[in-house]
Amino acid sequence: MFSARIAENFTSPTHGGELADPQIVLENKDPVCGDQIRISIAVDDGSITQARFRAWGCATSLATANILCVWMEGKQLADCVAATPEELAEQLGTLTPEQRHCHEIAVNLVAQLQPESVA
Amino acid sequence: MNEIVNKLTNNTDLIRLANGAVSQLFALSDEDLATFQFEMIKRSYAYHFENNAFYRDLAVCADLTPDALLTEADLAKIPLIPVSAYKGQDSHRLLSVGLTEVEHEMRSTGTSGVPSVARRCTTTVDGGVQSVYGMYREFLGISKGAGLYLCPSTEEIPEMGMIKALNMLAGLLDTHRFMVRNEQMIPEDAVAQLKEWDTFTRHIIGPPFLIHRFISFLKATNTKLKLDPGSLIITLGGWKRFSGAMISRVEFNQECEEWLGVPTQNVRDIYALVESNIVAIEDEHGVKHVSPTARISVRDQNDLSREMPLGKPGQLAIYDPTNFTVPGFLLTEDIVTQEPKRDGDTRSGQRIKYIMRAPVSTEFGCCAVNLEKKMDAQDA
């Protein structure tokens, strides 16, 4: 049911937590199952320097939150904004049909990123 | 022969066997059942101590290694996991198996919207299925008929514990239909469906608020139905509405009799918790019997180490040895009483009466309350 990638990111999350003074906060909730992810992001000179998550829900959604934070950190904000749903799907790896809502959550979160969202 | 028996009952295999023997366990004497349950809990405790670093730390802090669990009095020392831990970001710490061994995730979403997610490995699913079906057979005796499900389908809200548990009953019926779709129930359709099923014993199944809502429609339209001899009204979910008002059980029973033609002894409520494999189902006297594979303990809310006497309300703790995925030693947020054995009751084991959700609970309500809130918002 769970791929090694999801299992690893769920059981050993590296990016859990919340930034004290984030420049960007992304938030999305699946209205059907209640899964919820909030990611706080620090940006410096157009580059994402830190991303931390808080998440509630199934193992795949908690793993998705960690995967997204790892993926974002060190990237240019503009590159994240330009990411396609396919690219995000690749990050999450193979998901079962029951887990695919987590890809939707990831897409919805990344869609909230805008280059001009940093003051 | 002894060798086979020894092999079958070795370590946690005893628990696997017990899951399939609900009726046989109820037939034991109270003393024998308690001894058997203690043995299962002891083995389960040793299993989780060995396989779960987080729980082992809790056990060491509580100064209760498995070999120190010697008598039934020691059960109260077992560290309990609050159900709120199932909602946390670090719920992976609860696992006694790797996530790749988890077969199923089941949810309960209260009104706060934060889902409680209970994970089960194959062995735990096996045990849950066997014991839940065992309990359904023991108390409901259903093997045929038609089920009018006044709730959404598992297709619409998969993984939702309440619906999943009720849906298991459907496998014992000849036909069934879910009457809530897109958070809407059309009571006229439900009446028409009941009338159409004229060659089946008809049962009505769902959370109390939806059956209550259906009866309100029957009252408003002065439609009196007469279901069949053997028809059951089976409820699962809270009796408190999202508005905070309680549905009176006495009135509910009377209305089932008056508007559905189902006598009180055939109205059966089920208590279940997504985090546990156990259920408690009412017998014909309205007394809820706890699955004999597990033990409950009612704790003093002001001093959780203290057990309350029979009939006195307290916070429900569960020792569920059938959980191989996470330690099944739970501190719930439910206020209950443990009820005495009624004269003439031939079943052994424990009886429970649900009172309310604990006032200290951060969560008001359950899946059913959440569903009702959404349905009312749609109706408005």
Short mmCIF file of C-alpha atoms in Angstrom, two decimals:
data_model
loop_
_atom_site.label_atom_id
_atom_site.label_comp_id
_atom_site.label_asym_id
_atom_site.label_seq_id
_atom_site.Cartn_x
_atom_site.Cartn_y
_atom_site.Cartn_z
CA MET A 1 0.00 0.00 0.00
CA PHE A 2 2.77 2.46 0.90
CA SER A 3 5.83 2.99 -1.26
CA ALA A 4 9.24 3.13 0.38
CA ARG A 5 9.36 6.87 -0.40
CA ILE A 6 6.09 7.57 1.42
CA ALA A 7 7.08 5.27 4.31
CA GLU A 8 10.44 7.01 4.73
CA ASN A 9 8.99 10.52 4.67
CA PHE A 10 6.18 9.59 7.06
CA THR A 11 8.24 7.75 9.64
CA SER A 12 11.34 9.97 9.52
CA PRO A 13 10.14 13.46 8.66
CA THR A 14 12.97 15.97 8.40
CA HIS A 15 10.99 19.17 7.91
CA GLY A 16 8.24 19.09 10.52
CA GLY A 17 7.57 22.29 12.44
CA GLU A 18 6.68 25.89 11.84
CA LEU A 19 8.83 28.92 11.03
CA ALA A 20 8.55 31.77 13.49
CA ASP A 21 8.46 34.50 10.89
CA PRO A 22 7.66 33.03 7.48
CA GLN A 23 7.34 35.16 4.36
CA ILE A 24 4.89 32.73 2.76
CA VAL A 25 2.36 30.36 4.26
CA LEU A 26 0.68 27.77 2.05
CA GLU A 27 -2.40 25.97 3.31
CA ASN A 28 -4.72 23.40 1.81
CA LYS A 29 -7.36 21.03 3.11
CA ASP A 30 -9.11 18.18 1.33
CA PRO A 31 -12.82 18.80 1.99
CA VAL A 32 -13.71 15.11 1.67
CA CYS A 33 -11.22 13.38 3.94
CA GLY A 34 -10.09 16.30 6.09
CA ASP A 35 -6.37 15.94 5.31
CA GLN A 36 -4.68 19.28 5.86
CA ILE A 37 -1.18 20.62 5.18
CA ARG A 38 0.31 23.98 6.15
CA ILE A 39 3.76 24.94 4.95
CA SER A 40 5.64 27.98 6.17
CA ILE A 41 8.39 29.27 3.93
CA ALA A 42 11.36 31.62 4.28
CA VAL A 43 12.67 33.29 1.13
CA ASP A 44 15.93 35.13 0.61
CA ASP A 45 16.75 36.86 -2.64
CA GLY A 46 14.23 34.82 -4.60
CA SER A 47 15.43 31.52 -3.18
CA ILE A 48 13.54 29.35 -0.69
CA THR A 49 15.87 28.97 2.25
CA GLN A 50 13.59 27.07 4.62
CA ALA A 51 10.29 25.22 4.48
CA ARG A 52 8.56 23.57 7.42
CA PHE A 53 5.21 21.80 7.64
CA ARG A 54 2.37 21.03 9.94
CA ALA A 55 0.00 18.34 8.69
CA TRP A 56 -3.00 16.34 9.80
CA GLY A 57 -4.38 13.26 8.09
CA CYS A 58 -3.31 10.03 6.47
CA ALA A 59 0.28 8.81 6.28
CA THR A 60 0.56 9.80 2.63
CA SER A 61 -0.50 13.38 3.29
CA LEU A 62 2.02 13.73 6.13
CA ALA A 63 4.72 12.28 3.86
CA THR A 64 3.62 14.59 1.03
CA ALA A 65 4.15 17.59 3.30
CA ASN A 66 7.69 16.52 4.09
CA ILE A 67 8.48 15.70 0.44
CA LEU A 68 7.26 19.13 -0.65
CA CYS A 69 9.40 20.91 1.94
CA VAL A 70 12.51 18.95 0.92
CA TRP A 71 11.75 19.66 -2.74
CA MET A 72 11.28 23.41 -2.20
CA GLU A 73 14.25 24.11 0.00
CA GLY A 74 17.17 25.57 -1.95
CA LYS A 75 15.05 26.14 -5.05
CA GLN A 76 14.34 29.45 -6.70
CA LEU A 77 10.81 30.55 -5.91
CA ALA A 78 10.23 31.08 -9.64
CA ASP A 79 11.19 27.48 -10.38
CA CYS A 80 8.67 26.21 -7.82
CA VAL A 81 5.98 28.46 -9.28
CA ALA A 82 6.68 26.97 -12.71
CA ALA A 83 6.48 23.34 -11.47
CA THR A 84 3.94 21.21 -13.32
CA PRO A 85 1.55 18.70 -11.72
CA GLU A 86 3.60 15.97 -13.43
CA GLU A 87 6.76 17.18 -11.74
CA LEU A 88 5.04 17.07 -8.36
CA ALA A 89 3.66 13.60 -9.12
CA GLU A 90 7.22 12.49 -9.80
CA GLN A 91 8.28 13.80 -6.41
CA LEU A 92 5.59 11.78 -4.65
CA GLY A 93 6.32 8.57 -6.56
CA THR A 94 3.75 5.88 -7.21
CA LEU A 95 0.50 6.44 -5.34
CA THR A 96 -2.45 4.08 -5.05
CA PRO A 97 -5.85 5.45 -6.14
CA GLU A 98 -6.72 6.00 -2.45
CA GLN A 99 -3.60 8.14 -2.03
CA ARG A 100 -3.95 10.33 -5.13
CA HIS A 101 -5.82 13.05 -3.29
CA CYS A 102 -2.44 13.92 -1.76
CA HIS A 103 -1.12 14.84 -5.20
CA GLU A 104 -4.07 17.19 -5.55
CA ILE A 105 -3.25 18.76 -2.20
CA ALA A 106 0.37 19.20 -3.32
CA VAL A 107 -0.73 20.81 -6.60
CA ASN A 108 -3.11 23.14 -4.73
CA LEU A 109 -0.37 24.16 -2.32
CA VAL A 110 2.21 24.91 -4.99
CA ALA A 111 -0.41 26.81 -7.00
CA GLN A 112 -0.58 29.30 -4.12
CA LEU A 113 3.06 30.26 -4.68
CA GLN A 114 3.50 33.51 -6.58
CA PRO A 115 6.83 35.19 -7.33
CA GLU A 116 5.41 38.48 -6.06
CA SER A 117 4.11 36.92 -2.83
CA VAL A 118 7.31 37.89 -1.03
CA ALA A 119 7.29 41.44 0.24
CA MET B 1 -2.33 -33.15 19.87
CA ASN B 2 -0.94 -31.12 22.77
CA GLU B 3 1.84 -29.99 20.49
CA ILE B 4 -0.65 -28.64 17.95
CA VAL B 5 -2.63 -26.87 20.67
CA ASN B 6 0.56 -25.42 22.11
CA LYS B 7 1.65 -24.21 18.70
CA LEU B 8 -1.73 -22.65 17.97
CA THR B 9 -1.83 -20.82 21.27
CA ASN B 10 1.81 -19.84 21.41
CA ASN B 11 2.50 -16.14 22.04
CA THR B 12 0.24 -13.86 20.01
CA ASP B 13 -1.39 -16.77 18.13
CA LEU B 14 -3.71 -17.05 21.12
CA ILE B 15 -5.08 -13.59 20.26
CA ARG B 16 -5.57 -14.52 16.61
CA LEU B 17 -7.59 -17.56 17.69
CA ALA B 18 -9.70 -15.55 20.12
CA ASN B 19 -10.85 -13.12 17.41
CA GLY B 20 -12.77 -15.92 15.73
CA ALA B 21 -14.35 -17.22 18.92
CA VAL B 22 -16.66 -14.41 20.10
CA SER B 23 -19.59 -16.67 21.06
CA GLN B 24 -17.34 -19.23 22.74
CA LEU B 25 -15.70 -16.51 24.84
CA PHE B 26 -19.09 -15.15 25.94
CA ALA B 27 -19.94 -18.68 27.07
CA LEU B 28 -16.99 -18.88 29.48
CA SER B 29 -17.49 -18.11 33.14
CA ASP B 30 -16.72 -14.50 34.11
CA GLU B 31 -13.61 -15.65 35.97
CA ASP B 32 -12.32 -17.74 33.06
CA LEU B 33 -12.96 -14.97 30.55
CA ALA B 34 -11.15 -12.44 32.75
CA THR B 35 -8.18 -14.82 33.07
CA PHE B 36 -8.15 -15.37 29.31
CA GLN B 37 -8.34 -11.62 28.61
CA PHE B 38 -5.51 -10.94 31.04
CA GLU B 39 -3.36 -13.51 29.25
CA MET B 40 -4.08 -11.90 25.86
CA ILE B 41 -3.35 -8.41 27.19
CA LYS B 42 -0.12 -9.61 28.76
CA ARG B 43 1.06 -11.10 25.47
CA SER B 44 0.01 -8.00 23.55
CA TYR B 45 1.85 -5.78 26.03
CA ALA B 46 5.03 -7.85 25.60
CA TYR B 47 4.65 -7.69 21.81
CA HIS B 48 4.39 -3.89 21.72
CA PHE B 49 7.14 -3.50 24.32
CA GLU B 50 9.40 -5.49 22.03
CA ASN B 51 8.42 -3.86 18.74
CA ASN B 52 7.72 -0.24 19.58
CA ALA B 53 10.53 1.98 20.91
CA PHE B 54 8.17 4.85 21.75
CA TYR B 55 5.84 2.61 23.75
CA ARG B 56 8.76 0.83 25.40
CA ASP B 57 9.95 4.21 26.72
CA LEU B 58 6.47 4.88 28.11
CA ALA B 59 6.45 1.43 29.73
CA VAL B 60 9.87 1.94 31.28
CA CYS B 61 8.79 5.35 32.59
CA ALA B 62 5.74 3.67 34.11
CA ASP B 63 8.07 1.08 35.62
CA LEU B 64 6.10 -1.75 34.06
CA THR B 65 8.16 -4.17 32.02
CA PRO B 66 6.16 -7.11 30.61
CA ASP B 67 7.46 -9.53 33.23
CA ALA B 68 6.14 -7.18 35.94
CA LEU B 69 2.60 -7.54 34.61
CA LEU B 70 1.64 -10.32 36.98
CA THR B 71 -1.91 -9.86 38.17
CA GLU B 72 -5.10 -8.25 36.94
CA ALA B 73 -4.53 -5.43 39.40
CA ASP B 74 -1.42 -4.52 37.39
CA LEU B 75 -3.52 -3.73 34.31
CA ALA B 76 -4.25 -0.27 35.68
CA LYS B 77 -0.51 0.48 35.48
CA ILE B 78 -0.37 -0.11 31.70
CA PRO B 79 0.46 3.20 29.98
CA LEU B 80 -2.53 4.39 27.99
CA ILE B 81 -2.35 6.24 24.71
CA PRO B 82 -4.81 9.16 24.49
CA VAL B 83 -6.90 9.05 21.31
CA SER B 84 -5.70 12.58 20.53
CA ALA B 85 -2.29 11.03 19.72
CA TYR B 86 -3.87 9.53 16.59
CA LYS B 87 -4.40 13.02 15.18
CA GLY B 88 -0.83 14.18 15.66
CA GLN B 89 1.83 14.82 13.06
CA ASP B 90 4.09 12.40 14.92
CA SER B 91 1.55 9.55 14.98
CA HIS B 92 4.19 7.39 13.26
CA ARG B 93 5.66 6.86 16.73
CA LEU B 94 2.62 4.78 17.64
CA LEU B 95 3.45 2.13 15.03
CA SER B 96 4.76 -1.25 16.18
CA VAL B 97 5.19 -2.33 12.54
CA GLY B 98 6.73 -0.57 9.56
CA LEU B 99 4.39 1.65 7.54
CA THR B 100 4.82 -0.66 4.54
CA GLU B 101 3.08 -3.37 6.60
CA VAL B 102 0.05 -1.14 7.14
CA GLU B 103 -2.84 -2.35 4.99
CA HIS B 104 -5.58 0.05 5.94
CA GLU B 105 -6.14 3.54 7.31
CA MET B 106 -9.48 4.28 8.89
CA ARG B 107 -10.67 7.74 9.87
CA SER B 108 -13.00 9.47 12.17
CA THR B 109 -13.55 13.17 11.59
CA GLY B 110 -15.13 15.22 14.30
CA THR B 111 -16.50 18.70 14.02
CA SER B 112 -13.08 20.28 14.45
CA GLY B 113 -12.26 18.70 11.11
CA VAL B 114 -9.00 17.16 12.28
CA PRO B 115 -9.11 13.51 11.28
CA SER B 116 -8.16 10.76 13.68
CA VAL B 117 -6.39 8.16 11.56
CA ALA B 118 -6.12 4.58 12.80
CA ARG B 119 -3.71 2.32 10.93
CA ARG B 120 -4.04 -1.42 10.73
CA CYS B 121 -1.67 -4.09 9.48
CA THR B 122 -2.98 -7.29 7.90
CA THR B 123 -3.10 -9.21 11.19
CA THR B 124 -5.05 -6.40 12.86
CA VAL B 125 -7.51 -6.16 9.96
CA ASP B 126 -7.96 -9.96 10.09
CA GLY B 127 -8.74 -9.78 13.80
CA GLY B 128 -11.03 -6.77 13.48
CA VAL B 129 -13.05 -8.32 10.69
CA GLN B 130 -13.46 -11.59 12.57
CA SER B 131 -14.40 -10.05 15.88
CA VAL B 132 -16.75 -7.42 14.41
CA TYR B 133 -18.56 -10.04 12.35
CA GLY B 134 -18.58 -12.30 15.42
CA MET B 135 -20.26 -9.52 17.40
CA TYR B 136 -22.77 -8.80 14.62
CA ARG B 137 -23.71 -12.47 14.51
CA GLU B 138 -23.88 -12.76 18.30
CA PHE B 139 -26.14 -9.75 18.88
CA LEU B 140 -27.90 -9.03 15.60
CA GLY B 141 -28.11 -12.54 14.16
CA ILE B 142 -28.45 -11.16 10.66
CA SER B 143 -27.82 -13.41 7.65
CA LYS B 144 -30.41 -12.17 5.18
CA GLY B 145 -32.85 -9.39 4.40
CA ALA B 146 -32.61 -5.84 3.07
CA GLY B 147 -30.76 -2.93 4.64
CA LEU B 148 -31.92 0.64 4.22
CA TYR B 149 -28.75 2.57 4.99
CA LEU B 150 -29.62 6.07 6.12
CA CYS B 151 -26.04 7.26 5.66
CA PRO B 152 -23.61 7.91 2.81
CA SER B 153 -21.92 5.02 1.10
CA THR B 154 -18.33 3.91 1.56
CA GLU B 155 -17.89 4.92 -2.07
CA GLU B 156 -18.69 8.50 -1.14
CA ILE B 157 -16.65 8.62 2.06
CA PRO B 158 -14.16 5.76 1.96
CA GLU B 159 -12.06 5.07 5.06
CA MET B 160 -14.68 6.60 7.38
CA GLY B 161 -14.84 4.25 10.35
CA MET B 162 -18.55 4.57 11.12
CA ILE B 163 -19.60 3.86 7.54
CA LYS B 164 -17.02 1.11 7.12
CA ALA B 165 -18.29 -0.72 10.20
CA LEU B 166 -21.93 -0.42 9.10
CA ASN B 167 -21.04 -1.42 5.56
CA MET B 168 -19.59 -4.69 6.86
CA LEU B 169 -23.13 -5.63 7.82
CA ALA B 170 -24.22 -5.27 4.20
CA GLY B 171 -22.27 -8.40 3.33
CA LEU B 172 -24.66 -10.39 5.51
CA LEU B 173 -27.75 -9.00 3.80
CA ASP B 174 -29.33 -9.93 0.46
CA THR B 175 -29.63 -6.34 -0.67
CA HIS B 176 -29.04 -2.85 0.61
CA ARG B 177 -29.11 0.77 -0.50
CA PHE B 178 -27.41 3.89 0.78
CA MET B 179 -29.91 6.75 0.93
CA VAL B 180 -27.56 9.70 1.49
CA ARG B 181 -25.85 11.05 -1.59
CA ASN B 182 -23.96 14.34 -1.90
CA GLU B 183 -24.87 14.99 1.74
CA GLN B 184 -28.59 14.83 0.96
CA MET B 185 -31.24 12.33 1.94
CA ILE B 186 -34.62 12.29 0.22
CA PRO B 187 -36.98 10.64 2.72
CA GLU B 188 -39.64 9.99 0.04
CA ASP B 189 -37.09 7.76 -1.74
CA ALA B 190 -36.40 5.91 1.49
CA VAL B 191 -40.11 5.22 2.00
CA ALA B 192 -40.47 4.06 -1.60
CA GLN B 193 -37.47 1.75 -1.25
CA LEU B 194 -38.86 0.17 1.90
CA LYS B 195 -42.18 -0.44 0.16
CA GLU B 196 -40.42 -1.97 -2.84
CA TRP B 197 -38.59 -4.52 -0.68
CA ASP B 198 -41.73 -6.55 -0.03
CA THR B 199 -40.00 -9.94 -0.19
CA PHE B 200 -37.28 -9.15 2.35
CA THR B 201 -37.08 -8.60 6.08
CA ARG B 202 -36.21 -4.92 6.16
CA HIS B 203 -33.67 -3.33 8.47
CA ILE B 204 -32.84 0.35 8.91
CA ILE B 205 -29.21 1.16 9.58
CA GLY B 206 -27.43 4.45 10.22
CA PRO B 207 -26.40 7.12 12.71
CA PRO B 208 -29.15 8.11 15.19
CA PHE B 209 -29.62 11.64 13.84
CA LEU B 210 -30.45 10.41 10.32
CA ILE B 211 -32.94 7.81 11.49
CA HIS B 212 -34.39 10.47 13.79
CA ARG B 213 -34.64 12.79 10.78
CA PHE B 214 -36.39 10.07 8.76
CA ILE B 215 -38.89 9.49 11.56
CA SER B 216 -39.53 13.23 11.75
CA PHE B 217 -40.46 13.10 8.07
CA LEU B 218 -42.83 10.16 8.71
CA LYS B 219 -44.43 12.13 11.54
CA ALA B 220 -44.76 15.28 9.44
CA THR B 221 -46.45 13.37 6.62
CA ASN B 222 -48.38 11.09 8.98
CA THR B 223 -46.87 8.03 7.28
CA LYS B 224 -46.93 5.00 9.56
CA LEU B 225 -44.81 2.09 8.36
CA LYS B 226 -44.95 -1.44 9.64
CA LEU B 227 -41.68 -3.22 9.11
CA ASP B 228 -41.37 -6.97 9.54
CA PRO B 229 -41.09 -9.40 12.42
CA GLY B 230 -37.33 -9.53 12.96
CA SER B 231 -36.67 -6.09 11.48
CA LEU B 232 -33.91 -4.27 13.32
CA ILE B 233 -33.09 -0.59 13.69
CA ILE B 234 -29.31 -0.49 14.01
CA THR B 235 -27.62 2.73 15.07
CA LEU B 236 -23.98 3.73 15.31
CA GLY B 237 -22.72 7.21 16.09
CA GLY B 238 -23.39 9.89 18.65
CA TRP B 239 -26.75 10.65 20.21
CA LYS B 240 -25.84 14.28 20.57
CA ARG B 241 -26.77 16.44 17.60
CA PHE B 242 -24.42 19.04 16.16
CA SER B 243 -26.64 21.69 17.77
CA GLY B 244 -25.72 20.18 21.13
CA ALA B 245 -29.22 18.80 21.75
CA MET B 246 -29.43 15.16 22.78
CA ILE B 247 -31.69 12.75 20.96
CA SER B 248 -33.68 11.07 23.73
CA ARG B 249 -33.16 7.33 23.56
CA VAL B 250 -36.48 6.62 25.21
CA GLU B 251 -38.37 8.81 22.74
CA PHE B 252 -36.38 7.37 19.84
CA ASN B 253 -37.37 3.83 20.83
CA GLN B 254 -41.03 4.86 21.18
CA GLU B 255 -40.97 6.53 17.78
CA CYS B 256 -39.39 3.47 16.14
CA GLU B 257 -42.28 1.46 17.50
CA GLU B 258 -44.96 3.96 16.52
CA TRP B 259 -43.71 5.04 13.07
CA LEU B 260 -41.70 2.06 11.87
CA GLY B 261 -43.47 -0.73 13.71
CA VAL B 262 -40.23 -1.97 15.26
CA PRO B 263 -40.40 -2.93 18.95
CA THR B 264 -37.88 -1.52 21.42
CA GLN B 265 -36.04 -4.83 21.80
CA ASN B 266 -35.18 -4.64 18.10
CA VAL B 267 -33.61 -1.20 18.30
CA ARG B 268 -29.91 -1.87 18.75
CA ASP B 269 -27.24 0.74 19.25
CA ILE B 270 -23.56 0.05 18.66
CA TYR B 271 -20.62 1.78 20.33
CA ALA B 272 -17.39 1.68 18.37
CA LEU B 273 -14.18 3.61 18.19
CA VAL B 274 -12.09 3.92 15.06
CA GLU B 275 -8.89 3.47 17.05
CA SER B 276 -9.97 0.13 18.46
CA ASN B 277 -11.06 -3.23 17.06
CA ILE B 278 -13.70 -3.61 19.74
CA VAL B 279 -17.38 -2.81 19.48
CA ALA B 280 -20.12 -2.89 22.08
CA ILE B 281 -23.54 -3.95 20.83
CA GLU B 282 -26.90 -3.90 22.60
CA ASP B 283 -28.77 -7.06 23.39
CA GLU B 284 -32.58 -7.25 23.38
CA HIS B 285 -32.65 -5.55 26.80
CA GLY B 286 -30.73 -2.52 25.58
CA VAL B 287 -27.56 -3.54 27.41
CA LYS B 288 -24.29 -3.00 25.51
CA HIS B 289 -21.85 -5.90 25.69
CA VAL B 290 -18.17 -5.25 25.04
CA SER B 291 -16.28 -7.52 22.62
CA PRO B 292 -14.94 -10.36 24.76
CA THR B 293 -11.51 -10.08 23.13
CA ALA B 294 -10.85 -6.85 24.98
CA ARG B 295 -11.17 -5.36 28.44
CA ILE B 296 -12.44 -1.95 29.42
CA SER B 297 -11.68 0.06 32.51
CA VAL B 298 -13.61 3.10 33.71
CA ARG B 299 -11.27 5.69 35.22
CA ASP B 300 -11.79 8.50 37.65
CA GLN B 301 -11.51 11.68 35.59
CA ASN B 302 -9.74 13.45 38.43
CA ASP B 303 -7.28 10.62 39.04
CA LEU B 304 -6.86 8.45 35.95
CA SER B 305 -4.98 5.77 37.86
CA ARG B 306 -8.14 5.04 39.86
CA GLU B 307 -10.87 2.72 38.57
CA MET B 308 -14.48 3.65 39.16
CA PRO B 309 -16.86 1.11 40.69
CA LEU B 310 -19.71 -0.42 38.65
CA GLY B 311 -22.38 2.09 37.74
CA LYS B 312 -20.24 5.16 38.42
CA PRO B 313 -19.30 7.34 35.48
CA GLY B 314 -15.72 7.83 34.43
CA GLN B 315 -13.41 8.05 31.45
CA LEU B 316 -13.28 4.95 29.28
CA ALA B 317 -9.95 3.14 28.94
CA ILE B 318 -9.64 0.17 26.59
CA TYR B 319 -7.17 -2.69 26.60
CA ASP B 320 -7.45 -4.10 23.10
CA PRO B 321 -4.92 -6.90 22.61
CA THR B 322 -6.11 -7.56 19.05
CA ASN B 323 -4.19 -4.57 17.73
CA PHE B 324 -0.81 -5.60 16.35
CA THR B 325 -0.18 -2.30 14.56
CA VAL B 326 -0.20 0.13 17.46
CA PRO B 327 -0.55 -0.55 21.20
CA GLY B 328 -4.28 -0.99 21.70
CA PHE B 329 -4.17 0.50 25.19
CA LEU B 330 -6.30 3.57 24.79
CA LEU B 331 -7.56 6.39 26.90
CA THR B 332 -10.70 7.59 25.15
CA GLU B 333 -12.51 10.90 25.58
CA ASP B 334 -15.79 9.14 26.35
CA ILE B 335 -17.57 9.14 29.68
CA VAL B 336 -19.21 5.80 30.39
CA THR B 337 -20.31 3.55 33.19
CA GLN B 338 -19.60 -0.13 33.49
CA GLU B 339 -22.91 -1.81 34.07
CA PRO B 340 -23.65 -4.78 36.32
CA LYS B 341 -24.78 -8.11 34.92
CA ARG B 342 -28.54 -8.41 34.64
CA ASP B 343 -30.19 -11.42 36.30
CA GLY B 344 -30.64 -14.15 33.74
CA ASP B 345 -27.98 -12.81 31.38
CA THR B 346 -26.00 -15.84 30.24
CA ARG B 347 -23.14 -13.94 28.65
CA SER B 348 -19.96 -13.28 30.55
CA GLY B 349 -17.83 -10.19 30.04
CA GLN B 350 -18.30 -6.47 30.51
CA ARG B 351 -21.24 -4.17 29.88
CA ILE B 352 -20.99 -0.51 29.11
CA LYS B 353 -23.29 2.49 29.06
CA TYR B 354 -22.23 5.53 27.08
CA ILE B 355 -22.91 8.81 28.85
CA MET B 356 -21.25 11.61 26.91
CA ARG B 357 -18.07 12.94 25.38
CA ALA B 358 -15.73 14.15 28.13
CA PRO B 359 -16.11 17.88 28.84
CA VAL B 360 -12.30 18.23 28.68
CA SER B 361 -12.33 16.84 25.15
CA THR B 362 -10.95 19.20 22.54
CA GLU B 363 -13.34 17.68 20.06
CA PHE B 364 -17.10 17.85 20.24
CA GLY B 365 -18.80 15.18 18.22
CA CYS B 366 -17.99 12.41 15.82
CA CYS B 367 -18.33 11.56 12.10
CA ALA B 368 -22.11 11.56 12.40
CA VAL B 369 -22.16 15.01 14.00
CA ASN B 370 -19.89 16.33 11.28
CA LEU B 371 -22.13 14.83 8.61
CA GLU B 372 -25.26 16.30 10.19
CA LYS B 373 -23.66 19.73 10.34
CA LYS B 374 -22.87 19.58 6.62
CA MET B 375 -26.34 18.28 5.72
CA ASP B 376 -28.03 21.02 7.69
CA ALA B 377 -25.85 23.64 6.03
CA GLN B 378 -26.95 22.28 2.64
CA ASP B 379 -30.63 22.24 3.61
CA ALA B 380 -30.50 25.84 4.79
#
